[in-house]
CSV table of C-alpha atoms and ligand atoms in Angstrom, one decimal:
chain,number,residue,atom,x,y,z
A,20,MET,CA,30.5,-18.3,-83.5
A,21,THR,CA,28.3,-21.6,-82.5
A,22,VAL,CA,25.7,-21.3,-79.9
A,23,TRP,CA,28.7,-22.9,-77.6
A,24,ASP,CA,30.7,-20.2,-77.5
A,25,ASP,CA,30.0,-18.6,-74.3
A,26,LEU,CA,29.8,-22.5,-72.5
A,27,VAL,CA,33.6,-22.4,-70.9
A,28,GLY,CA,35.4,-25.0,-70.1
A,29,GLN,CA,33.0,-28.0,-70.4
A,30,ASP,CA,34.1,-29.7,-73.3
A,31,ARG,CA,32.4,-32.9,-72.2
A,32,VAL,CA,29.0,-31.2,-71.4
A,33,ARG,CA,29.4,-29.1,-74.7
A,34,GLY,CA,30.0,-33.4,-76.5
A,35,GLN,CA,26.9,-34.1,-74.8
A,36,LEU,CA,24.6,-31.5,-75.6
A,37,ALA,CA,25.6,-31.1,-80.1
A,38,ALA,CA,25.5,-35.1,-80.0
A,39,ALA,CA,21.7,-34.7,-78.8
A,40,ALA,CA,20.5,-31.6,-81.1
A,41,LYS,CA,21.7,-33.4,-83.5
A,42,ASP,CA,19.7,-36.9,-83.0
A,43,ALA,CA,16.6,-34.4,-82.3
A,44,ASP,CA,17.0,-32.4,-84.8
A,45,ALA,CA,17.0,-35.7,-87.1
A,46,LEU,CA,13.9,-36.3,-85.1
A,47,VAL,CA,11.8,-33.5,-86.3
A,48,THR,CA,13.3,-33.3,-90.0
A,49,ALA,CA,12.1,-37.1,-90.1
A,50,VAL,CA,8.5,-35.8,-88.7
A,51,SER,CA,8.2,-33.8,-91.5
A,52,ASP,CA,9.1,-35.8,-94.2
A,53,GLY,CA,6.4,-37.7,-92.7
A,54,LYS,CA,7.5,-40.1,-91.0
A,55,PRO,CA,5.6,-40.9,-87.0
A,56,LEU,CA,7.1,-38.5,-84.1
A,57,GLU,CA,7.8,-42.1,-81.7
A,58,GLN,CA,9.6,-44.3,-83.9
A,59,GLY,CA,12.9,-44.5,-83.3
A,60,SER,CA,13.0,-41.5,-81.3
A,61,LYS,CA,16.1,-40.5,-79.1
A,62,MET,CA,15.2,-37.9,-78.0
A,63,THR,CA,14.7,-36.6,-73.8
A,64,HIS,CA,12.7,-34.5,-73.1
A,65,ALA,CA,13.3,-33.1,-69.7
A,66,TRP,CA,17.1,-32.5,-68.4
A,67,LEU,CA,19.1,-32.0,-65.7
A,68,PHE,CA,22.0,-29.4,-65.7
A,69,THR,CA,23.9,-29.8,-61.8
A,70,GLY,CA,27.0,-27.6,-61.5
A,71,PRO,CA,28.9,-25.1,-58.3
A,72,PRO,CA,27.3,-21.0,-59.2
A,73,GLY,CA,28.9,-19.6,-62.3
A,74,SER,CA,29.7,-23.0,-63.6
A,75,GLY,CA,27.3,-22.0,-66.6
A,76,ARG,CA,24.2,-24.1,-65.9
A,77,SER,CA,21.9,-22.2,-67.6
A,78,THR,CA,24.0,-20.4,-70.1
A,79,ALA,CA,24.7,-24.2,-71.2
A,80,ALA,CA,20.6,-24.7,-71.1
A,81,ARG,CA,20.0,-21.5,-73.6
A,82,ALA,CA,22.7,-23.0,-76.4
A,83,PHE,CA,21.1,-26.3,-75.6
A,84,ALA,CA,17.9,-24.0,-76.2
A,85,ALA,CA,18.9,-22.9,-79.9
A,86,ALA,CA,20.9,-25.7,-81.0
A,87,LEU,CA,17.6,-27.3,-81.1
A,88,GLN,CA,15.9,-24.4,-83.1
A,89,CYS,CA,18.7,-24.4,-85.7
A,90,THR,CA,17.8,-23.8,-89.1
A,91,SER,CA,20.8,-23.1,-90.2
A,92,PRO,CA,20.4,-25.4,-94.0
A,93,ASP,CA,24.3,-26.4,-93.1
A,94,ARG,CA,22.3,-29.0,-91.4
A,95,ALA,CA,20.9,-30.8,-94.0
A,96,LEU,CA,24.6,-31.0,-95.2
A,97,GLY,CA,25.9,-32.4,-92.1
A,98,GLY,CA,26.9,-29.6,-90.4
A,99,GLU,CA,25.3,-29.5,-86.6
A,100,PRO,CA,22.8,-28.0,-85.3
A,101,GLY,CA,23.8,-24.7,-83.3
A,102,CYS,CA,25.4,-22.5,-86.0
A,103,GLY,CA,24.6,-19.5,-84.0
A,104,PHE,CA,23.6,-17.4,-86.7
A,105,CYS,CA,20.4,-18.4,-88.4
A,106,ASP,CA,17.2,-17.2,-87.0
A,107,GLY,CA,16.7,-19.5,-84.2
A,108,CYS,CA,20.2,-19.7,-82.6
A,109,HIS,CA,20.5,-16.4,-83.3
A,110,THR,CA,16.7,-15.6,-81.3
A,111,SER,CA,17.1,-18.3,-78.8
A,112,LEU,CA,20.2,-16.5,-77.7
A,113,ILE,CA,18.7,-12.8,-76.6
A,114,GLY,CA,16.1,-14.6,-75.0
A,115,THR,CA,12.9,-13.5,-78.3
A,116,HIS,CA,12.3,-16.6,-79.3
A,117,THR,CA,8.8,-17.1,-79.4
A,118,ASP,CA,9.6,-21.2,-78.6
A,119,VAL,CA,12.4,-20.6,-75.6
A,120,GLN,CA,10.9,-19.6,-72.6
A,121,VAL,CA,13.2,-18.9,-70.2
A,122,ILE,CA,11.8,-18.7,-66.3
A,123,ARG,CA,14.5,-17.3,-63.4
A,124,THR,CA,12.8,-15.5,-60.5
A,125,ASP,CA,13.9,-13.0,-58.0
A,126,LEU,CA,12.4,-14.8,-55.9
A,127,LEU,CA,12.9,-17.4,-52.6
A,128,SER,CA,10.6,-19.7,-53.9
A,129,ILE,CA,8.4,-21.3,-57.7
A,130,GLY,CA,5.0,-21.3,-56.5
A,131,VAL,CA,2.4,-24.2,-57.7
A,132,LYS,CA,0.5,-21.0,-59.5
A,133,GLU,CA,3.8,-19.7,-61.7
A,134,THR,CA,4.6,-23.5,-62.6
A,135,ARG,CA,1.0,-24.5,-63.0
A,136,ASP,CA,0.6,-21.5,-66.1
A,137,LEU,CA,3.9,-23.3,-66.6
A,138,VAL,CA,3.2,-26.5,-67.2
A,139,ARG,CA,0.2,-25.3,-69.3
A,140,ARG,CA,2.2,-23.8,-71.6
A,141,ALA,CA,4.5,-26.9,-72.4
A,142,GLN,CA,1.6,-28.7,-73.1
A,143,LEU,CA,1.6,-26.5,-76.8
A,144,SER,CA,3.2,-27.9,-79.8
A,145,PRO,CA,5.1,-24.8,-80.7
A,146,ALA,CA,4.5,-21.9,-82.5
A,147,VAL,CA,7.2,-21.3,-85.0
A,148,GLY,CA,10.1,-23.1,-83.8
A,149,ARG,CA,10.9,-27.0,-83.9
A,150,TRP,CA,10.9,-27.6,-80.2
A,151,GLN,CA,9.3,-26.0,-77.6
A,152,VAL,CA,12.0,-25.3,-74.7
A,153,ILE,CA,11.4,-24.2,-71.1
A,154,VAL,CA,14.3,-23.3,-69.2
A,155,MET,CA,14.1,-22.9,-65.4
A,156,GLU,CA,17.2,-21.5,-64.5
A,157,ASP,CA,16.5,-22.2,-60.0
A,158,ALA,CA,14.9,-25.3,-60.0
A,159,ASP,CA,16.0,-26.2,-56.7
A,160,ARG,CA,13.5,-23.1,-55.8
A,161,LEU,CA,10.6,-25.1,-56.5
A,162,THR,CA,8.2,-25.7,-53.2
A,163,GLU,CA,6.9,-29.2,-52.7
A,164,GLY,CA,3.4,-28.6,-54.6
A,165,ALA,CA,4.9,-26.4,-56.5
A,166,GLY,CA,7.3,-29.8,-57.2
A,167,ASN,CA,4.3,-31.7,-58.1
A,168,VAL,CA,2.5,-29.5,-60.2
A,169,LEU,CA,5.9,-29.8,-62.4
A,170,LEU,CA,6.7,-33.7,-62.0
A,171,LYS,CA,3.3,-34.7,-63.6
A,172,ALA,CA,4.8,-32.1,-67.2
A,173,VAL,CA,8.1,-34.2,-66.6
A,174,GLU,CA,6.2,-37.8,-66.7
A,175,GLU,CA,4.2,-37.7,-69.7
A,176,PRO,CA,5.8,-34.4,-71.9
A,177,ALA,CA,4.1,-33.4,-75.3
A,178,PRO,CA,6.4,-34.7,-77.8
A,179,ARG,CA,7.4,-31.2,-78.8
A,180,THR,CA,8.6,-30.1,-75.3
A,181,VAL,CA,11.8,-30.0,-74.1
A,182,TRP,CA,12.4,-28.9,-70.0
A,183,MET,CA,15.9,-27.9,-68.9
A,184,LEU,CA,15.4,-27.5,-65.2
A,185,CYS,CA,19.3,-25.7,-64.1
A,186,ALA,CA,19.6,-26.1,-59.9
A,187,PRO,CA,23.2,-26.1,-58.0
A,188,SER,CA,23.2,-30.1,-57.4
A,189,LEU,CA,21.4,-33.4,-57.5
A,190,GLU,CA,20.3,-33.2,-54.2
A,191,ASP,CA,18.7,-29.7,-54.7
A,192,VAL,CA,15.5,-30.9,-56.5
A,193,LEU,CA,12.8,-33.3,-55.5
A,194,PRO,CA,14.0,-36.5,-56.2
A,195,THR,CA,10.4,-38.1,-58.2
A,196,ILE,CA,11.9,-34.8,-60.6
A,197,ARG,CA,15.2,-35.9,-60.8
A,198,SER,CA,15.0,-39.3,-61.5
A,199,ARG,CA,12.8,-38.7,-64.5
A,200,CYS,CA,15.9,-36.1,-66.4
A,201,ARG,CA,18.9,-36.9,-68.1
A,202,HIS,CA,21.7,-35.6,-65.9
A,203,LEU,CA,24.2,-33.2,-67.0
A,204,THR,CA,26.7,-32.2,-64.4
A,205,LEU,CA,29.2,-29.4,-65.4
A,206,GLY,CA,32.4,-28.4,-63.4
A,207,THR,CA,34.5,-25.1,-62.5
A,208,PRO,CA,35.9,-23.7,-65.1
A,209,PRO,CA,39.3,-23.3,-64.9
A,210,VAL,CA,41.1,-19.9,-64.4
A,211,GLU,CA,42.7,-19.3,-67.8
A,212,ALA,CA,39.8,-20.8,-69.6
A,213,VAL,CA,37.7,-17.7,-67.6
A,214,ALA,CA,40.1,-15.1,-68.7
A,215,ASP,CA,39.9,-16.2,-72.2
A,216,VAL,CA,36.7,-15.6,-72.6
A,217,LEU,CA,36.4,-12.3,-70.8
A,218,ILE,CA,39.0,-11.0,-72.9
A,219,ARG,CA,37.7,-12.5,-76.1
A,220,ARG,CA,34.1,-11.5,-76.2
A,221,ASP,CA,34.0,-8.7,-73.5
A,222,GLY,CA,37.0,-6.5,-74.6
A,223,VAL,CA,39.0,-6.4,-70.5
A,224,ASP,CA,42.8,-6.1,-70.8
A,225,PRO,CA,44.3,-9.1,-70.1
A,226,GLU,CA,46.0,-8.4,-66.8
A,227,ARG,CA,42.4,-7.3,-65.1
A,228,ALA,CA,40.9,-10.2,-66.4
A,229,HIS,CA,43.6,-13.0,-65.2
A,230,SER,CA,43.0,-10.9,-61.9
A,231,ALA,CA,38.8,-11.2,-62.1
A,232,ALA,CA,39.0,-14.9,-63.4
A,233,ARG,CA,42.0,-15.8,-60.5
A,234,ALA,CA,40.1,-13.8,-57.5
A,235,THR,CA,36.3,-15.2,-58.8
A,236,GLN,CA,37.6,-19.0,-58.6
A,237,GLY,CA,36.6,-19.9,-62.3
A,238,HIS,CA,32.9,-18.2,-61.1
A,239,ILE,CA,32.3,-16.5,-64.8
A,240,GLY,CA,29.5,-14.0,-64.6
A,241,ARG,CA,31.0,-12.8,-61.0
A,242,ALA,CA,34.4,-13.0,-62.8
A,243,ARG,CA,32.9,-10.1,-65.6
A,244,ARG,CA,31.4,-8.5,-63.1
A,245,LEU,CA,34.4,-7.4,-61.5
A,246,ALA,CA,36.0,-6.7,-64.3
A,247,THR,CA,33.4,-4.6,-65.8
A,248,ASP,CA,32.0,-3.3,-62.6
A,249,GLU,CA,34.1,-0.5,-61.1
A,250,ARG,CA,31.3,-0.8,-58.1
A,251,ALA,CA,32.6,-4.3,-57.7
A,252,ARG,CA,35.3,-4.0,-57.3
A,253,ALA,CA,35.3,-1.7,-54.7
A,254,ARG,CA,33.2,-3.6,-53.2
A,255,ARG,CA,35.3,-6.4,-52.0
A,256,ALA,CA,37.9,-4.8,-52.1
A,257,ALA,CA,35.7,-3.2,-48.5
A,258,VAL,CA,34.9,-7.4,-47.9
A,259,LEU,CA,38.7,-7.8,-47.7
A,260,LYS,CA,39.6,-5.2,-45.3
A,261,VAL,CA,37.0,-6.8,-43.2
A,262,PRO,CA,40.0,-9.1,-41.4
A,263,LEU,CA,42.4,-6.5,-41.1
A,264,ARG,CA,39.9,-4.0,-39.1
A,265,ILE,CA,38.2,-6.5,-36.4
A,266,ALA,CA,40.9,-5.5,-33.9
A,267,ASP,CA,38.8,-4.6,-31.2
A,268,VAL,CA,34.9,-5.3,-30.7
A,269,GLY,CA,33.4,-1.2,-31.6
A,270,GLY,CA,35.8,-2.4,-35.0
A,271,CYS,CA,33.8,-5.7,-35.3
A,272,LEU,CA,30.2,-4.2,-34.6
A,273,LYS,CA,31.3,-1.3,-37.5
A,274,ALA,CA,32.5,-3.8,-39.7
A,275,ALA,CA,29.4,-5.9,-39.6
A,276,GLN,CA,27.0,-2.7,-39.8
A,277,GLU,CA,28.8,-1.6,-43.1
A,278,LEU,CA,28.2,-5.6,-44.6
A,279,ILE,CA,24.8,-5.0,-44.1
A,280,ASP,CA,24.2,-1.6,-45.3
A,281,THR,CA,25.9,-2.0,-48.2
A,282,ALA,CA,23.6,-5.3,-48.9
A,283,THR,CA,20.7,-3.3,-48.2
A,284,GLU,CA,22.1,-0.6,-50.6
A,285,ASP,CA,22.0,-3.1,-53.5
A,286,ALA,CA,18.9,-4.4,-52.9
A,287,LYS,CA,17.5,-0.5,-52.7
A,288,GLN,CA,19.3,0.1,-55.9
A,289,MET,CA,18.2,-2.9,-57.8
A,290,ALA,CA,14.4,-1.9,-56.4
A,291,GLU,CA,14.8,1.5,-57.9
A,292,GLU,CA,15.6,0.3,-61.1
A,293,VAL,CA,13.0,-2.3,-61.7
A,294,ASP,CA,10.2,-2.0,-59.1
A,295,VAL,CA,9.2,1.2,-60.0
A,296,LYS,CA,9.4,0.5,-63.7
A,297,GLU,CA,7.3,-2.3,-62.5
A,298,THR,CA,4.2,-0.7,-60.9
A,299,GLU,CA,4.1,1.6,-63.6
A,300,ASP,CA,3.7,-0.8,-66.2
A,301,LEU,CA,1.0,-3.6,-64.0
A,302,LYS,CA,-1.1,0.5,-62.7
A,303,ALA,CA,-1.3,0.8,-66.8
A,304,ALA,CA,-2.4,-2.7,-67.5
A,305,LEU,CA,-5.0,-2.4,-65.0
A,306,GLY,CA,-6.2,0.6,-66.7
A,307,GLY,CA,-4.9,3.3,-63.9
A,308,VAL,CA,-4.2,7.0,-64.8
A,309,ALA,CA,-0.8,7.6,-63.4
A,310,GLY,CA,-0.4,9.6,-60.2
A,311,GLY,CA,-4.6,8.7,-59.6
A,312,ARG,CA,-6.7,6.9,-58.2
A,313,MET,CA,-6.5,3.2,-59.4
A,314,PRO,CA,-10.4,1.4,-60.3
A,315,ARG,CA,-12.5,-0.6,-58.4
A,316,GLY,CA,-10.9,-4.3,-57.8
A,317,THR,CA,-7.7,-3.2,-58.6
A,318,ALA,CA,-6.3,-3.9,-54.8
A,319,GLY,CA,-5.2,-7.1,-54.9
A,320,ALA,CA,-3.2,-7.4,-58.4
A,321,MET,CA,-1.3,-4.2,-56.7
A,322,LYS,CA,-1.2,-5.7,-53.5
A,323,GLU,CA,0.2,-9.4,-54.6
A,324,LEU,CA,2.6,-7.1,-56.7
A,325,GLU,CA,4.3,-4.8,-53.3
A,326,ASP,CA,4.5,-8.6,-52.4
A,327,LYS,CA,6.3,-9.9,-55.2
A,328,GLN,CA,8.9,-7.0,-54.4
A,329,LYS,CA,8.9,-7.6,-51.0
A,330,ARG,CA,10.2,-11.1,-51.5
A,331,ARG,CA,12.2,-9.9,-54.4
A,332,LYS,CA,14.3,-7.1,-52.2
A,333,THR,CA,14.9,-9.9,-49.2
A,334,ARG,CA,16.1,-11.9,-51.7
A,335,THR,CA,19.0,-9.3,-53.7
A,336,GLN,CA,20.0,-8.7,-49.9
A,337,ARG,CA,20.7,-11.9,-49.1
A,338,ASP,CA,22.6,-13.0,-51.8
A,339,SER,CA,24.5,-9.9,-51.3
A,340,LEU,CA,25.9,-10.1,-48.4
A,341,ASP,CA,26.7,-14.4,-49.6
A,342,LEU,CA,28.4,-12.8,-52.1
A,343,ALA,CA,30.8,-11.0,-49.3
A,344,LEU,CA,30.4,-14.3,-47.4
A,345,THR,CA,31.7,-16.4,-50.1
A,346,GLU,CA,35.1,-13.0,-50.2
A,347,LEU,CA,36.2,-13.8,-47.0
A,348,THR,CA,36.3,-17.3,-46.9
A,349,GLY,CA,38.6,-17.1,-50.2
A,350,PHE,CA,40.4,-14.8,-48.4
A,351,TYR,CA,40.5,-17.6,-45.3
A,352,ARG,CA,41.2,-20.1,-47.5
A,353,ASP,CA,44.8,-18.3,-49.5
A,354,VAL,CA,45.3,-17.1,-45.5
A,355,LEU,CA,45.6,-21.0,-44.9
A,356,ALA,CA,46.8,-22.1,-47.6
A,357,LEU,CA,50.4,-19.6,-47.2
A,358,GLN,CA,50.3,-21.0,-43.5
A,359,LEU,CA,50.5,-24.1,-44.8
A,360,GLY,CA,53.1,-23.6,-47.7
A,361,SER,CA,50.3,-25.1,-50.2
A,362,ARG,CA,50.9,-25.0,-53.3
A,363,ILE,CA,47.9,-24.0,-54.0
A,364,ALA,CA,47.4,-20.9,-56.7
A,365,ILE,CA,46.4,-17.9,-54.7
A,366,ALA,CA,43.3,-16.3,-55.2
A,367,ASN,CA,43.7,-13.0,-53.2
A,368,VAL,CA,47.1,-12.0,-55.1
A,369,ASP,CA,45.6,-8.0,-54.9
A,370,VAL,CA,46.1,-8.5,-51.4
A,371,GLN,CA,49.0,-10.1,-51.0
A,372,ASP,CA,49.9,-7.8,-48.3
A,373,SER,CA,47.3,-8.3,-45.9
A,374,LEU,CA,47.1,-12.2,-46.6
A,375,ASP,CA,50.2,-12.1,-45.5
A,376,ARG,CA,49.9,-10.0,-42.3
A,377,ILE,CA,47.4,-11.8,-40.8
A,378,ALA,CA,49.1,-15.3,-41.7
A,379,GLU,CA,51.9,-14.6,-40.1
A,380,SER,CA,49.5,-13.4,-36.9
A,381,SER,CA,47.8,-15.8,-36.5
A,382,THR,CA,47.6,-20.2,-36.5
A,383,PRO,CA,46.2,-22.8,-39.1
A,384,ALA,CA,43.8,-23.5,-36.2
A,385,GLN,CA,42.9,-20.4,-36.0
A,386,THR,CA,42.2,-19.5,-39.7
A,387,LEU,CA,40.0,-22.9,-39.8
A,388,ARG,CA,38.2,-21.4,-36.8
A,389,ARG,CA,37.8,-18.3,-38.8
A,390,ILE,CA,36.8,-20.1,-41.9
A,391,GLU,CA,34.2,-21.8,-39.6
A,392,ALA,CA,32.5,-18.9,-38.2
A,393,VAL,CA,32.0,-17.5,-41.7
A,394,ILE,CA,30.8,-21.1,-42.9
A,395,ALA,CA,28.3,-20.5,-39.4
A,396,CYS,CA,27.4,-16.9,-40.1
A,397,ARG,CA,25.8,-18.4,-43.5
A,398,GLN,CA,23.7,-21.3,-41.9
A,399,ALA,CA,22.4,-19.4,-39.4
A,400,MET,CA,20.6,-16.4,-42.3
A,401,ASP,CA,19.2,-19.2,-43.8
A,402,ARG,CA,18.2,-20.4,-40.5
A,403,ASN,CA,16.8,-16.9,-40.6
A,404,VAL,CA,18.6,-15.2,-37.9
A,405,ALA,CA,18.5,-11.9,-37.9
A,406,PRO,CA,21.1,-10.3,-40.8
A,407,LEU,CA,22.4,-8.1,-38.1
A,408,LEU,CA,22.6,-9.9,-35.2
A,409,ALA,CA,24.7,-13.1,-37.8
A,410,VAL,CA,27.2,-11.3,-39.1
A,411,GLU,CA,27.8,-8.7,-35.9
A,412,ALA,CA,28.4,-13.2,-34.0
A,413,MET,CA,30.9,-14.0,-37.3
A,414,THR,CA,33.2,-10.8,-37.0
A,415,MET,CA,33.8,-11.3,-32.9
A,416,SER,CA,34.1,-14.8,-33.5
A,417,LEU,CA,37.2,-13.9,-37.1
A,418,ARG,CA,38.3,-11.5,-34.1
A,419,ALA,CA,38.6,-14.9,-31.5
A,420,GLY,CA,40.6,-16.5,-34.0
B,15,ZN,ZN1,22.1,-21.8,-85.7
């Protein structure tokens, strides 16, 4: 086992990171031997990981962080850092290393205030580890103001600080920031590699692993959820029935309402899991008594938390709808492949009957228009059109074909 084990189907990136970790390791060792740090420094202090959702951007960043913190004695014998076993590797991977901070946001944007706090932290020397590492999973969500705050830190990094930013594509990151980062691109991992990791690491049986990997087209997180979560399978099955249920206007409106209800239910469930505890924790921290009145002057902090929870609910609902739209697009892509007699692998083999029915009863031109209708729905939601309206417009267009 090594720190790179979860990075699936990304051999090139893995090689680059392993080499960089080795250089970084030699650098820290040289410094502790009394040589000045900047001499012959090959370390890049700002990295940018891009790749499609599910390709493993944050997994790559985390693995790299672990390799940077590796303290395995084998390194001195010429071994690569990133053993996966030592305390540095292990705590980095499970998220408890003091000098590895992973920023994951539930919100639609990362603001100036949070970024200032991070930048302040980034000025510190590592407390126990070899580097101070900050992984920002959603660098595409930095507001422009926050980006400018971050820019200063990336331009003049502290000598032992490493920033790792993750985003879907280069275009999602402010040009000033991306130009100062070393850029690594991850590709969509092959279906076989995803199935393999589900079997090996998650103990999923091979048939289910292959089916989940194929259905999600190389998105590891979604494949894992589909393979291990009964509820996720039921939801996907419901979404893939939509194309058969929109024969009349009533069916269209009902299908739209159900897609919205499912997303709302997801957001509600997430809120129940997280919000209650979060609120109790804050109350306790502010000196409140369970069920009692809060001390004076704490209303602002409570209000801030409520706002944050409300924004998170919106995002969860959007993410859930987005997943449904992705699944619908995949369905019609399969239909198109069948209609055109394309040899590319069908993703949704488990609903082959429905695919055949729709493929036979429509033309490729209609299928293309349907795919466009799903894309238009996503764009409408990006413009903050009310979700139910956007989804109703979509189901009506799917019916018209
Ligand atoms: Zn190690």
